[in-house]
mmCIF file of C-alpha atoms and ligand atoms in Angstrom:
data_model
loop_
_atom_site.group_PDB
_atom_site.id
_atom_site.type_symbol
_atom_site.label_atom_id
_atom_site.label_comp_id
_atom_site.label_asym_id
_atom_site.label_seq_id
_atom_site.Cartn_x
_atom_site.Cartn_y
_atom_site.Cartn_z
ATOM 1 C CA UNK A 1 -26.404 -80.572 -15.005
ATOM 2 C CA UNK A 2 -28.930 -83.368 -14.560
ATOM 3 C CA UNK A 3 -31.522 -80.778 -13.557
ATOM 4 C CA UNK A 4 -30.888 -78.941 -16.827
ATOM 5 C CA UNK A 5 -31.180 -81.980 -19.070
ATOM 6 C CA UNK A 6 -34.382 -83.172 -17.379
ATOM 7 C CA UNK A 7 -36.050 -79.789 -17.941
ATOM 8 C CA UNK A 8 -39.278 -80.176 -19.863
ATOM 9 C CA UNK A 9 -39.212 -78.657 -23.361
ATOM 10 C CA UNK A 10 -42.212 -77.906 -25.541
ATOM 11 C CA UNK A 11 -41.844 -78.791 -29.208
ATOM 12 C CA UNK A 12 -45.232 -77.748 -30.652
ATOM 13 C CA UNK A 13 -45.636 -75.103 -33.373
ATOM 14 C CA UNK A 14 -47.560 -71.986 -32.312
ATOM 15 C CA UNK A 15 -48.567 -71.059 -35.850
ATOM 16 C CA UNK A 16 -49.736 -74.520 -36.987
ATOM 17 C CA UNK A 17 -53.513 -74.586 -37.440
ATOM 18 C CA UNK A 18 -55.648 -77.668 -38.007
ATOM 19 C CA UNK A 19 -56.120 -78.982 -41.553
ATOM 20 C CA UNK A 20 -59.184 -77.827 -43.493
ATOM 21 C CA UNK A 21 -61.952 -80.423 -42.911
ATOM 22 C CA UNK A 22 -62.494 -83.000 -45.694
ATOM 23 C CA UNK A 23 -66.069 -81.799 -46.255
ATOM 24 C CA UNK A 24 -64.749 -78.281 -46.891
ATOM 25 C CA UNK A 25 -62.107 -79.606 -49.261
ATOM 26 C CA UNK A 26 -64.722 -81.471 -51.339
ATOM 27 C CA UNK A 27 -66.979 -78.408 -51.393
ATOM 28 C CA UNK A 28 -64.030 -76.341 -52.620
ATOM 29 C CA UNK A 29 -63.244 -78.893 -55.341
ATOM 30 C CA UNK A 30 -66.865 -78.759 -56.526
ATOM 31 C CA UNK A 31 -66.733 -74.987 -56.856
ATOM 32 C CA UNK A 32 -63.521 -75.278 -58.835
ATOM 33 C CA UNK A 33 -65.058 -77.932 -61.093
ATOM 34 C CA UNK A 34 -68.013 -75.633 -61.742
ATOM 35 C CA UNK A 35 -65.690 -72.810 -62.780
ATOM 36 C CA UNK A 36 -68.085 -70.369 -61.085
ATOM 37 C CA UNK A 37 -65.772 -68.852 -58.489
ATOM 38 C CA UNK A 38 -67.052 -65.292 -58.644
ATOM 39 C CA UNK A 39 -69.936 -64.851 -56.214
ATOM 40 C CA UNK A 40 -72.286 -63.398 -58.845
ATOM 41 C CA UNK A 41 -71.457 -66.107 -61.390
ATOM 42 C CA UNK A 42 -74.376 -68.389 -60.541
ATOM 43 C CA UNK A 43 -76.547 -70.743 -62.592
ATOM 44 C CA UNK A 44 -80.217 -69.675 -63.029
ATOM 45 C CA UNK A 45 -82.015 -69.998 -59.714
ATOM 46 C CA UNK A 46 -78.808 -70.962 -57.888
ATOM 47 C CA UNK A 47 -77.746 -69.337 -54.613
ATOM 48 C CA UNK A 48 -73.958 -69.384 -54.692
ATOM 49 C CA UNK A 49 -71.729 -70.493 -51.831
ATOM 50 C CA UNK A 50 -71.073 -66.881 -50.751
ATOM 51 C CA UNK A 51 -74.798 -66.099 -50.464
ATOM 52 C CA UNK A 52 -75.420 -69.349 -48.560
ATOM 53 C CA UNK A 53 -72.521 -68.641 -46.224
ATOM 54 C CA UNK A 54 -73.963 -65.192 -45.458
ATOM 55 C CA UNK A 55 -77.344 -66.712 -44.638
ATOM 56 C CA UNK A 56 -75.684 -69.203 -42.317
ATOM 57 C CA UNK A 57 -73.546 -66.608 -40.538
ATOM 58 C CA UNK A 58 -76.549 -64.302 -40.114
ATOM 59 C CA UNK A 59 -78.448 -67.172 -38.533
ATOM 60 C CA UNK A 60 -75.492 -68.143 -36.306
ATOM 61 C CA UNK A 61 -75.286 -64.611 -34.878
ATOM 62 C CA UNK A 62 -79.004 -63.817 -35.049
ATOM 63 C CA UNK A 63 -78.380 -60.779 -37.272
ATOM 64 C CA UNK A 64 -80.820 -59.773 -40.021
ATOM 65 C CA UNK A 65 -78.102 -59.143 -42.596
ATOM 66 C CA UNK A 66 -74.647 -60.450 -43.383
ATOM 67 C CA UNK A 67 -72.032 -59.627 -46.011
ATOM 68 C CA UNK A 68 -68.964 -61.777 -46.700
ATOM 69 C CA UNK A 69 -65.906 -59.780 -47.718
ATOM 70 C CA UNK A 70 -62.220 -60.078 -48.579
ATOM 71 C CA UNK A 71 -60.825 -59.526 -45.061
ATOM 72 C CA UNK A 72 -61.636 -58.434 -41.521
ATOM 73 C CA UNK A 73 -59.810 -55.180 -42.131
ATOM 74 C CA UNK A 74 -61.932 -54.586 -45.238
ATOM 75 C CA UNK A 75 -65.080 -55.236 -43.186
ATOM 76 C CA UNK A 76 -64.030 -52.517 -40.705
ATOM 77 C CA UNK A 77 -63.280 -49.906 -43.368
ATOM 78 C CA UNK A 78 -66.529 -50.789 -45.133
ATOM 79 C CA UNK A 79 -68.527 -50.429 -41.881
ATOM 80 C CA UNK A 80 -67.011 -46.998 -41.224
ATOM 81 C CA UNK A 81 -67.903 -45.846 -44.756
ATOM 82 C CA UNK A 82 -71.384 -47.370 -44.549
ATOM 83 C CA UNK A 83 -72.034 -45.339 -41.377
ATOM 84 C CA UNK A 84 -70.929 -42.154 -43.120
ATOM 85 C CA UNK A 85 -67.539 -41.596 -41.459
ATOM 86 C CA UNK A 86 -65.681 -39.003 -43.541
ATOM 87 C CA UNK A 87 -62.089 -37.804 -43.881
ATOM 88 C CA UNK A 88 -61.073 -35.784 -40.832
ATOM 89 C CA UNK A 89 -63.746 -37.314 -38.563
ATOM 90 C CA UNK A 90 -62.588 -38.683 -35.236
ATOM 91 C CA UNK A 91 -63.291 -42.319 -34.369
ATOM 92 C CA UNK A 92 -62.933 -43.679 -30.839
ATOM 93 C CA UNK A 93 -61.051 -46.948 -30.581
ATOM 94 C CA UNK A 94 -59.010 -49.111 -28.192
ATOM 95 C CA UNK A 95 -55.414 -48.215 -27.361
ATOM 96 C CA UNK A 96 -54.859 -51.972 -26.848
ATOM 97 C CA UNK A 97 -55.525 -53.593 -30.195
ATOM 98 C CA UNK A 98 -53.782 -54.693 -33.380
ATOM 99 C CA UNK A 99 -52.643 -52.550 -36.293
ATOM 100 C CA UNK A 100 -55.585 -53.308 -38.688
ATOM 101 C CA UNK A 101 -57.939 -51.421 -36.343
ATOM 102 C CA UNK A 102 -56.356 -47.942 -36.449
ATOM 103 C CA UNK A 103 -55.447 -48.870 -40.043
ATOM 104 C CA UNK A 104 -59.123 -49.238 -41.015
ATOM 105 C CA UNK A 105 -59.846 -45.842 -39.458
ATOM 106 C CA UNK A 106 -56.940 -44.295 -41.356
ATOM 107 C CA UNK A 107 -58.124 -45.972 -44.581
ATOM 108 C CA UNK A 108 -61.179 -43.699 -44.666
ATOM 109 C CA UNK A 109 -59.081 -40.641 -43.752
ATOM 110 C CA UNK A 110 -60.486 -40.546 -40.221
ATOM 111 C CA UNK A 111 -58.447 -40.031 -37.061
ATOM 112 C CA UNK A 112 -58.362 -42.519 -34.156
ATOM 113 C CA UNK A 113 -58.971 -41.276 -30.606
ATOM 114 C CA UNK A 114 -57.465 -43.926 -28.349
ATOM 115 C CA UNK A 115 -59.306 -45.132 -25.251
ATOM 116 C CA UNK A 116 -57.363 -46.821 -22.462
ATOM 117 C CA UNK A 117 -57.271 -50.433 -21.289
ATOM 118 C CA UNK A 118 -57.970 -51.910 -17.836
ATOM 119 C CA UNK A 119 -56.146 -54.673 -15.971
ATOM 120 C CA UNK A 120 -58.931 -56.949 -17.224
ATOM 121 C CA UNK A 121 -57.641 -56.081 -20.737
ATOM 122 C CA UNK A 122 -60.933 -54.474 -21.789
ATOM 123 C CA UNK A 123 -61.673 -50.904 -22.827
ATOM 124 C CA UNK A 124 -61.600 -48.492 -19.864
ATOM 125 C CA UNK A 125 -65.212 -47.328 -19.550
ATOM 126 C CA UNK A 126 -64.272 -44.275 -17.463
ATOM 127 C CA UNK A 127 -61.891 -43.115 -20.149
ATOM 128 C CA UNK A 128 -64.547 -43.885 -22.784
ATOM 129 C CA UNK A 129 -67.075 -41.776 -20.935
ATOM 130 C CA UNK A 130 -64.586 -38.907 -20.726
ATOM 131 C CA UNK A 131 -63.847 -39.040 -24.477
ATOM 132 C CA UNK A 132 -67.301 -40.006 -25.828
ATOM 133 C CA UNK A 133 -68.148 -36.410 -26.753
ATOM 134 C CA UNK A 134 -65.267 -36.290 -29.249
ATOM 135 C CA UNK A 135 -66.674 -38.657 -31.900
ATOM 136 C CA UNK A 136 -69.841 -40.132 -33.414
ATOM 137 C CA UNK A 137 -68.452 -43.645 -33.818
ATOM 138 C CA UNK A 138 -66.601 -46.136 -31.599
ATOM 139 C CA UNK A 139 -64.667 -48.927 -33.307
ATOM 140 C CA UNK A 140 -64.675 -51.330 -30.363
ATOM 141 C CA UNK A 141 -62.017 -54.016 -30.563
ATOM 142 C CA UNK A 142 -62.710 -57.081 -28.425
ATOM 143 C CA UNK A 143 -58.956 -57.449 -28.327
ATOM 144 C CA UNK A 144 -57.690 -60.980 -27.630
ATOM 145 C CA UNK A 145 -61.275 -62.023 -26.955
ATOM 146 C CA UNK A 146 -61.773 -59.946 -23.792
ATOM 147 C CA UNK A 147 -65.326 -58.596 -23.743
ATOM 148 C CA UNK A 148 -66.093 -55.591 -21.528
ATOM 149 C CA UNK A 149 -69.398 -55.049 -19.698
ATOM 150 C CA UNK A 150 -71.373 -54.522 -22.899
ATOM 151 C CA UNK A 151 -74.468 -53.235 -21.119
ATOM 152 C CA UNK A 152 -72.442 -50.476 -19.455
ATOM 153 C CA UNK A 153 -70.598 -49.690 -22.677
ATOM 154 C CA UNK A 154 -73.808 -49.413 -24.691
ATOM 155 C CA UNK A 155 -75.354 -47.158 -22.034
ATOM 156 C CA UNK A 156 -72.404 -44.745 -22.332
ATOM 157 C CA UNK A 157 -72.475 -44.827 -26.131
ATOM 158 C CA UNK A 158 -76.260 -44.437 -26.375
ATOM 159 C CA UNK A 159 -76.211 -41.501 -23.958
ATOM 160 C CA UNK A 160 -73.585 -39.791 -26.132
ATOM 161 C CA UNK A 161 -75.069 -40.725 -29.541
ATOM 162 C CA UNK A 162 -72.002 -42.776 -30.371
ATOM 163 C CA UNK A 163 -72.583 -45.592 -32.869
ATOM 164 C CA UNK A 164 -70.675 -48.758 -32.067
ATOM 165 C CA UNK A 165 -68.939 -50.934 -34.642
ATOM 166 C CA UNK A 166 -67.638 -54.126 -33.053
ATOM 167 C CA UNK A 167 -64.353 -55.674 -34.146
ATOM 168 C CA UNK A 168 -65.023 -59.338 -33.380
ATOM 169 C CA UNK A 169 -61.851 -60.731 -34.959
ATOM 170 C CA UNK A 170 -61.150 -62.532 -31.641
ATOM 171 C CA UNK A 171 -64.713 -63.163 -30.452
ATOM 172 C CA UNK A 172 -66.388 -65.082 -33.276
ATOM 173 C CA UNK A 173 -68.390 -67.727 -31.394
ATOM 174 C CA UNK A 174 -68.257 -65.778 -28.111
ATOM 175 C CA UNK A 175 -70.843 -63.587 -26.389
ATOM 176 C CA UNK A 176 -71.856 -61.361 -23.499
ATOM 177 C CA UNK A 177 -74.625 -62.602 -21.187
ATOM 178 C CA UNK A 178 -75.900 -64.945 -23.877
ATOM 179 C CA UNK A 179 -75.946 -62.307 -26.655
ATOM 180 C CA UNK A 180 -73.534 -63.307 -29.455
ATOM 181 C CA UNK A 181 -70.516 -61.029 -29.732
ATOM 182 C CA UNK A 182 -71.249 -58.525 -32.488
ATOM 183 C CA UNK A 183 -74.937 -58.073 -31.724
ATOM 184 C CA UNK A 184 -74.679 -55.033 -29.450
ATOM 185 C CA UNK A 185 -73.339 -52.497 -31.923
ATOM 186 C CA UNK A 186 -74.923 -51.233 -35.120
ATOM 187 C CA UNK A 187 -72.464 -53.265 -37.202
ATOM 188 C CA UNK A 188 -69.870 -55.919 -36.405
ATOM 189 C CA UNK A 189 -66.816 -57.185 -38.255
ATOM 190 C CA UNK A 190 -65.186 -60.625 -38.206
ATOM 191 C CA UNK A 191 -62.106 -62.095 -39.815
ATOM 192 C CA UNK A 192 -61.799 -65.547 -41.388
ATOM 193 C CA UNK A 193 -58.058 -65.222 -41.802
ATOM 194 C CA UNK A 194 -55.947 -68.273 -40.946
ATOM 195 C CA UNK A 195 -55.135 -67.252 -37.354
ATOM 196 C CA UNK A 196 -58.728 -66.499 -36.322
ATOM 197 C CA UNK A 197 -61.597 -68.858 -35.469
ATOM 198 C CA UNK A 198 -62.382 -70.182 -38.927
ATOM 199 C CA UNK A 199 -59.824 -70.400 -41.711
ATOM 200 C CA UNK A 200 -60.163 -69.398 -45.350
ATOM 201 C CA UNK A 201 -56.680 -67.924 -45.643
ATOM 202 C CA UNK A 202 -58.158 -64.433 -45.919
ATOM 203 C CA UNK A 203 -61.741 -63.267 -45.554
ATOM 204 C CA UNK A 204 -64.240 -61.539 -43.307
ATOM 205 C CA UNK A 205 -67.863 -60.815 -42.449
ATOM 206 C CA UNK A 206 -69.943 -57.793 -41.664
ATOM 207 C CA UNK A 207 -73.290 -58.160 -39.892
ATOM 208 C CA UNK A 208 -75.993 -55.641 -39.043
ATOM 209 C CA UNK A 209 -79.691 -55.131 -38.457
ATOM 210 C CA UNK A 210 -79.506 -51.635 -39.968
ATOM 211 C CA UNK A 211 -80.984 -51.982 -43.457
ATOM 212 C CA UNK A 212 -79.582 -48.824 -44.947
ATOM 213 C CA UNK A 213 -76.068 -49.313 -43.564
ATOM 214 C CA UNK A 214 -76.074 -52.885 -44.884
ATOM 215 C CA UNK A 215 -77.367 -51.880 -48.326
ATOM 216 C CA UNK A 216 -74.537 -49.356 -48.502
ATOM 217 C CA UNK A 217 -72.008 -51.953 -47.330
ATOM 218 C CA UNK A 218 -73.122 -54.403 -50.033
ATOM 219 C CA UNK A 219 -72.801 -51.788 -52.781
ATOM 220 C CA UNK A 220 -69.477 -50.624 -51.317
ATOM 221 C CA UNK A 221 -68.180 -54.209 -51.401
ATOM 222 C CA UNK A 222 -68.646 -54.303 -55.163
ATOM 223 C CA UNK A 223 -72.117 -55.662 -55.895
ATOM 224 C CA UNK A 224 -72.676 -53.356 -58.906
ATOM 225 C CA UNK A 225 -76.438 -53.633 -59.495
ATOM 226 C CA UNK A 226 -76.408 -57.375 -58.767
ATOM 227 C CA UNK A 227 -77.384 -56.962 -55.107
ATOM 228 C CA UNK A 228 -80.503 -59.067 -55.638
ATOM 229 C CA UNK A 229 -78.214 -62.114 -55.738
ATOM 230 C CA UNK A 230 -77.703 -61.659 -51.990
ATOM 231 C CA UNK A 231 -79.970 -63.520 -49.603
ATOM 232 C CA UNK A 232 -79.139 -62.164 -46.101
ATOM 233 C CA UNK A 233 -79.731 -58.626 -47.406
ATOM 234 C CA UNK A 234 -82.288 -55.807 -47.199
ATOM 235 C CA UNK A 235 -85.077 -55.515 -49.799
ATOM 236 C CA UNK A 236 -84.475 -53.906 -53.211
ATOM 237 C CA UNK A 237 -86.267 -50.737 -52.228
ATOM 238 C CA UNK A 238 -83.568 -50.019 -49.622
ATOM 239 C CA UNK A 239 -80.889 -50.369 -52.317
ATOM 240 C CA UNK A 240 -82.895 -48.014 -54.560
ATOM 241 C CA UNK A 241 -82.440 -45.316 -51.928
ATOM 242 C CA UNK A 242 -78.658 -45.607 -51.713
ATOM 243 C CA UNK A 243 -77.397 -47.041 -54.995
ATOM 244 C CA UNK A 244 -76.590 -43.773 -56.778
ATOM 245 C CA UNK A 245 -74.754 -42.335 -53.801
ATOM 246 C CA UNK A 246 -72.572 -45.245 -52.785
ATOM 247 C CA UNK A 247 -69.164 -45.861 -54.382
ATOM 248 C CA UNK A 248 -67.930 -49.324 -55.351
ATOM 249 C CA UNK A 249 -64.821 -50.172 -53.291
ATOM 250 C CA UNK A 250 -64.315 -53.805 -54.339
ATOM 251 C CA UNK A 251 -63.750 -56.275 -51.539
ATOM 252 C CA UNK A 252 -66.054 -59.215 -52.193
ATOM 253 C CA UNK A 253 -65.587 -62.760 -50.975
ATOM 254 C CA UNK A 254 -65.538 -65.479 -53.652
ATOM 255 C CA UNK A 255 -67.411 -68.792 -53.758
ATOM 256 C CA UNK A 256 -64.251 -70.832 -53.197
ATOM 257 C CA UNK A 257 -63.517 -69.311 -49.795
ATOM 258 C CA UNK A 258 -67.179 -69.427 -48.903
ATOM 259 C CA UNK A 259 -67.249 -73.162 -49.656
ATOM 260 C CA UNK A 260 -64.251 -73.721 -47.373
ATOM 261 C CA UNK A 261 -65.930 -71.772 -44.570
ATOM 262 C CA UNK A 262 -69.440 -73.246 -44.525
ATOM 263 C CA UNK A 263 -68.525 -76.593 -42.887
ATOM 264 C CA UNK A 264 -66.190 -74.764 -40.469
ATOM 265 C CA UNK A 265 -69.031 -72.536 -39.254
ATOM 266 C CA UNK A 266 -71.074 -75.646 -38.482
ATOM 267 C CA UNK A 267 -68.189 -76.942 -36.348
ATOM 268 C CA UNK A 268 -67.553 -73.650 -34.537
ATOM 269 C CA UNK A 269 -69.420 -74.504 -31.304
ATOM 270 C CA UNK A 270 -67.297 -77.659 -30.783
ATOM 271 C CA UNK A 271 -64.148 -75.715 -31.632
ATOM 272 C CA UNK A 272 -65.007 -73.166 -28.952
ATOM 273 C CA UNK A 273 -65.290 -75.942 -26.356
ATOM 274 C CA UNK A 274 -61.906 -77.316 -27.444
ATOM 275 C CA UNK A 275 -60.274 -73.862 -27.247
ATOM 276 C CA UNK A 276 -61.647 -73.195 -23.809
ATOM 277 C CA UNK A 277 -60.423 -76.535 -22.418
ATOM 278 C CA UNK A 278 -56.942 -75.590 -23.572
ATOM 279 C CA UNK A 279 -57.168 -71.975 -22.426
ATOM 280 C CA UNK A 280 -58.414 -73.015 -19.000
ATOM 281 C CA UNK A 281 -55.657 -75.609 -18.666
ATOM 282 C CA UNK A 282 -53.062 -72.853 -19.138
ATOM 283 C CA UNK A 283 -54.932 -70.401 -16.909
ATOM 284 C CA UNK A 284 -55.329 -72.907 -14.074
ATOM 285 C CA UNK A 285 -51.724 -73.963 -14.440
ATOM 286 C CA UNK A 286 -50.267 -70.469 -14.089
ATOM 287 C CA UNK A 287 -52.728 -69.057 -11.540
ATOM 288 C CA UNK A 288 -50.972 -68.258 -8.256
ATOM 289 C CA UNK A 289 -47.484 -67.920 -9.748
ATOM 290 C CA UNK A 290 -45.761 -65.227 -7.651
ATOM 291 C CA UNK A 291 -45.436 -61.975 -9.614
ATOM 292 C CA UNK A 292 -47.847 -63.128 -12.326
ATOM 293 C CA UNK A 293 -51.300 -61.617 -12.627
ATOM 294 C CA UNK A 294 -53.872 -63.785 -14.456
ATOM 295 C CA UNK A 295 -56.806 -62.228 -16.284
ATOM 296 C CA UNK A 296 -59.894 -63.843 -14.767
ATOM 297 C CA UNK A 297 -62.930 -64.099 -17.054
ATOM 298 C CA UNK A 298 -66.011 -62.213 -15.844
ATOM 299 C CA UNK A 299 -69.259 -64.146 -15.313
ATOM 300 C CA UNK A 300 -71.158 -62.647 -18.239
ATOM 301 C CA UNK A 301 -68.413 -63.398 -20.736
ATOM 302 C CA UNK A 302 -68.727 -66.346 -23.120
ATOM 303 C CA UNK A 303 -65.131 -66.320 -24.231
ATOM 304 C CA UNK A 304 -63.245 -68.174 -26.921
ATOM 305 C CA UNK A 305 -59.825 -69.067 -25.560
ATOM 306 C CA UNK A 306 -57.860 -69.042 -28.805
ATOM 307 C CA UNK A 307 -55.099 -67.157 -27.021
ATOM 308 C CA UNK A 308 -54.215 -66.323 -23.428
ATOM 309 C CA UNK A 309 -52.754 -63.245 -21.774
ATOM 310 C CA UNK A 310 -51.226 -62.638 -18.398
ATOM 311 C CA UNK A 311 -49.617 -59.599 -16.807
ATOM 312 C CA UNK A 312 -46.219 -59.059 -15.256
ATOM 313 C CA UNK A 313 -47.304 -55.723 -13.788
ATOM 314 C CA UNK A 314 -44.591 -53.256 -12.771
ATOM 315 C CA UNK A 315 -41.799 -55.641 -13.759
ATOM 316 C CA UNK A 316 -38.656 -54.126 -15.271
ATOM 317 C CA UNK A 317 -38.231 -54.478 -19.025
ATOM 318 C CA UNK A 318 -35.060 -56.515 -18.417
ATOM 319 C CA UNK A 319 -36.880 -59.053 -16.275
ATOM 320 C CA UNK A 320 -39.748 -59.364 -18.746
ATOM 321 C CA UNK A 321 -37.212 -59.866 -21.528
ATOM 322 C CA UNK A 322 -35.542 -62.531 -19.379
ATOM 323 C CA UNK A 323 -38.854 -64.402 -18.980
ATOM 324 C CA UNK A 324 -39.455 -64.249 -22.743
ATOM 325 C CA UNK A 325 -35.955 -65.515 -23.383
ATOM 326 C CA UNK A 326 -36.112 -68.373 -20.870
ATOM 327 C CA UNK A 327 -39.561 -69.476 -22.043
ATOM 328 C CA UNK A 328 -38.389 -69.219 -25.654
ATOM 329 C CA UNK A 329 -35.463 -71.527 -24.891
ATOM 330 C CA UNK A 330 -37.954 -74.116 -23.677
ATOM 331 C CA UNK A 331 -40.096 -73.803 -26.804
ATOM 332 C CA UNK A 332 -42.754 -71.484 -25.366
ATOM 333 C CA UNK A 333 -43.439 -68.578 -27.689
ATOM 334 C CA UNK A 334 -44.701 -65.588 -25.726
ATOM 335 C CA UNK A 335 -45.378 -62.219 -27.342
ATOM 336 C CA UNK A 336 -44.936 -58.973 -25.490
ATOM 337 C CA UNK A 337 -47.273 -56.091 -26.257
ATOM 338 C CA UNK A 338 -45.192 -53.648 -24.240
ATOM 339 C CA UNK A 339 -42.070 -53.540 -26.366
ATOM 340 C CA UNK A 340 -41.180 -50.057 -27.618
ATOM 341 C CA UNK A 341 -40.605 -51.407 -31.132
ATOM 342 C CA UNK A 342 -43.390 -53.234 -33.002
ATOM 343 C CA UNK A 343 -42.416 -56.907 -33.506
ATOM 344 C CA UNK A 344 -44.295 -59.509 -35.618
ATOM 345 C CA UNK A 345 -48.009 -58.902 -34.977
ATOM 346 C CA UNK A 346 -47.572 -56.843 -31.793
ATOM 347 C CA UNK A 347 -47.463 -53.058 -31.715
ATOM 348 C CA UNK A 348 -48.515 -50.257 -29.382
ATOM 349 C CA UNK A 349 -50.741 -47.236 -29.957
ATOM 350 C CA UNK A 350 -47.669 -45.014 -29.975
ATOM 351 C CA UNK A 351 -46.067 -47.142 -32.726
ATOM 352 C CA UNK A 352 -48.823 -45.993 -35.140
ATOM 353 C CA UNK A 353 -47.160 -42.676 -35.860
ATOM 354 C CA UNK A 354 -49.671 -41.686 -38.576
ATOM 355 C CA UNK A 355 -52.227 -41.412 -35.766
ATOM 356 C CA UNK A 356 -51.644 -38.706 -33.156
ATOM 357 C CA UNK A 357 -51.838 -39.878 -29.525
ATOM 358 C CA UNK A 358 -51.456 -38.389 -26.074
ATOM 359 C CA UNK A 359 -49.427 -40.277 -23.472
ATOM 360 C CA UNK A 360 -51.672 -42.673 -21.503
ATOM 361 C CA UNK A 361 -49.754 -43.585 -18.323
ATOM 362 C CA UNK A 362 -52.362 -45.988 -16.851
ATOM 363 C CA UNK A 363 -52.606 -47.806 -20.159
ATOM 364 C CA UNK A 364 -48.832 -47.821 -20.637
ATOM 365 C CA UNK A 365 -48.389 -49.502 -17.265
ATOM 366 C CA UNK A 366 -50.668 -52.336 -18.373
ATOM 367 C CA UNK A 367 -49.343 -52.649 -21.931
ATOM 368 C CA UNK A 368 -45.816 -52.857 -20.521
ATOM 369 C CA UNK A 369 -46.802 -55.971 -18.618
ATOM 370 C CA UNK A 370 -49.003 -57.858 -21.128
ATOM 371 C CA UNK A 371 -47.705 -61.197 -22.339
ATOM 372 C CA UNK A 372 -49.642 -63.124 -24.929
ATOM 373 C CA UNK A 373 -49.637 -66.706 -26.113
ATOM 374 C CA UNK A 374 -51.510 -68.230 -29.023
ATOM 375 C CA UNK A 375 -53.327 -71.506 -28.443
ATOM 376 C CA UNK A 376 -53.780 -73.335 -31.757
ATOM 377 C CA UNK A 377 -56.111 -76.338 -31.682
ATOM 378 C CA UNK A 378 -53.246 -78.545 -32.826
ATOM 379 C CA UNK A 379 -52.114 -78.409 -29.149
ATOM 380 C CA UNK A 380 -53.565 -81.021 -26.799
ATOM 381 C CA UNK A 381 -54.798 -80.257 -23.277
ATOM 382 C CA UNK A 382 -51.670 -82.046 -22.001
ATOM 383 C CA UNK A 383 -49.544 -79.714 -24.152
ATOM 384 C CA UNK A 384 -51.290 -76.767 -22.494
ATOM 385 C CA UNK A 385 -50.575 -78.157 -19.034
ATOM 386 C CA UNK A 386 -46.918 -78.459 -20.002
ATOM 387 C CA UNK A 387 -46.884 -74.883 -21.325
ATOM 388 C CA UNK A 388 -48.261 -73.693 -17.982
ATOM 389 C CA UNK A 389 -45.599 -75.617 -16.016
ATOM 390 C CA UNK A 390 -42.835 -74.012 -18.056
ATOM 391 C CA UNK A 391 -44.277 -70.491 -17.716
ATOM 392 C CA UNK A 392 -44.813 -70.969 -13.992
ATOM 393 C CA UNK A 393 -41.232 -72.187 -13.477
ATOM 394 C CA UNK A 394 -39.558 -69.463 -15.541
ATOM 395 C CA UNK A 395 -41.657 -66.560 -14.257
ATOM 396 C CA UNK A 396 -41.064 -67.864 -10.732
ATOM 397 C CA UNK A 397 -37.300 -68.151 -11.240
ATOM 398 C CA UNK A 398 -36.929 -64.615 -12.607
ATOM 399 C CA UNK A 399 -39.246 -63.187 -9.952
ATOM 400 C CA UNK A 400 -37.297 -64.827 -7.136
ATOM 401 C CA UNK A 401 -33.946 -63.663 -8.459
ATOM 402 C CA UNK A 402 -35.242 -60.074 -8.728
HETATM 403 C C1 PLP B 501 -56.870 -60.004 -37.563
HETATM 404 C C2 PLP B 501 -57.488 -58.831 -36.977
HETATM 405 C C3 PLP B 501 -58.198 -57.922 -37.755
HETATM 406 C C4 PLP B 501 -58.203 -57.918 -39.260
HETATM 407 O O1 PLP B 501 -58.480 -59.081 -39.880
HETATM 408 P P1 PLP B 501 -57.845 -59.432 -41.311
HETATM 409 O O2 PLP B 501 -58.807 -60.442 -41.821
HETATM 410 O O3 PLP B 501 -56.474 -59.943 -41.096
HETATM 411 O O4 PLP B 501 -57.880 -58.170 -42.125
HETATM 412 C C5 PLP B 501 -58.846 -56.901 -37.100
HETATM 413 N N1 PLP B 501 -58.799 -56.748 -35.779
HETATM 414 C C6 PLP B 501 -58.105 -57.592 -35.001
HETATM 415 C C7 PLP B 501 -58.093 -57.363 -33.532
HETATM 416 C C8 PLP B 501 -57.418 -58.636 -35.585
HETATM 417 O O5 PLP B 501 -56.695 -59.463 -34.818
#
């Protein structure tokens, strides 16, 4: 009994983000006082908050052009359209990702071709090479912030004339060998939704160095003929070439969200350091637990540890469920990507029944063992050490009993 009552319990909230910084709140209040919330509603000579935000995000990533939009999912659909993906086209994408990724492909009437996942939780480059001939575009999801060998991936895609769109929803602020995540592909998409790396409730970015694709994306997003009010954008003559052929599929960002985001972008580098301290505290705390396989970070990867994954490879479903249950009882919220039924934000490629898929046994083995934990910055490093102690104890107990 005494052992039970002295058990450590975690009481933090896994979905509680930090407050919006005061500087962002005052910037938001100023926009509201001005009444000019729509991005094209600017005073003469004024660059609105949305245009300024785009300039700042372009400069943060080193991209020539940036477009702020209504969501990360919108950014992905817009990128596919801007690259000319049409109904019925196939688009390569990760089998291990979240529902908005195949959803964006389906939103343009295209059909996902799923590529497997490795034990390092990145796209399986062998499988990619085998399937690269089937499509002209890869929607590459850096799922849960794991970045594959981008040089090897780009070599495969270049050799097969596959254009890469990067889904950087989990890698904003990260990179591969010093190149910011999102700068390898022809376009990259980011989310500014509450659970990502900056928080405007909803929102997203698209970046590119391809002038024609970006001009199309800006018109697609709903610029009408007001595209000259953009700053991180191609010249007017590029728009002249595409403006009569590009539909308006409204999905703009407004000045209010942009105002909330600008100070957060400035703080992103410090936030990344804070996330990684917490991520590494969990990783170091659970490393070496019998039966538990940690995902080590490769040398070239500049990761952002806003969540952590580990694998219970080849465990029975009952024992994994037992670990989830025991951790849950001690306040540790783990998500399981392997469950047959989609739950909360987790789902599997075979749960997206609108998208045909072949069985992928190697991938299934990994998905069946992936556990995931969010790391909000409202947790302290000490909290993360406690989380690791609980996971270590409960995984160990179930493993020993098995
Ligand atoms: C959140 C997320 C998106 C979509 O972002 P929204 O802004 O919510 O539309 C895309 N891909 C991944 C992997 C995500 O986690």
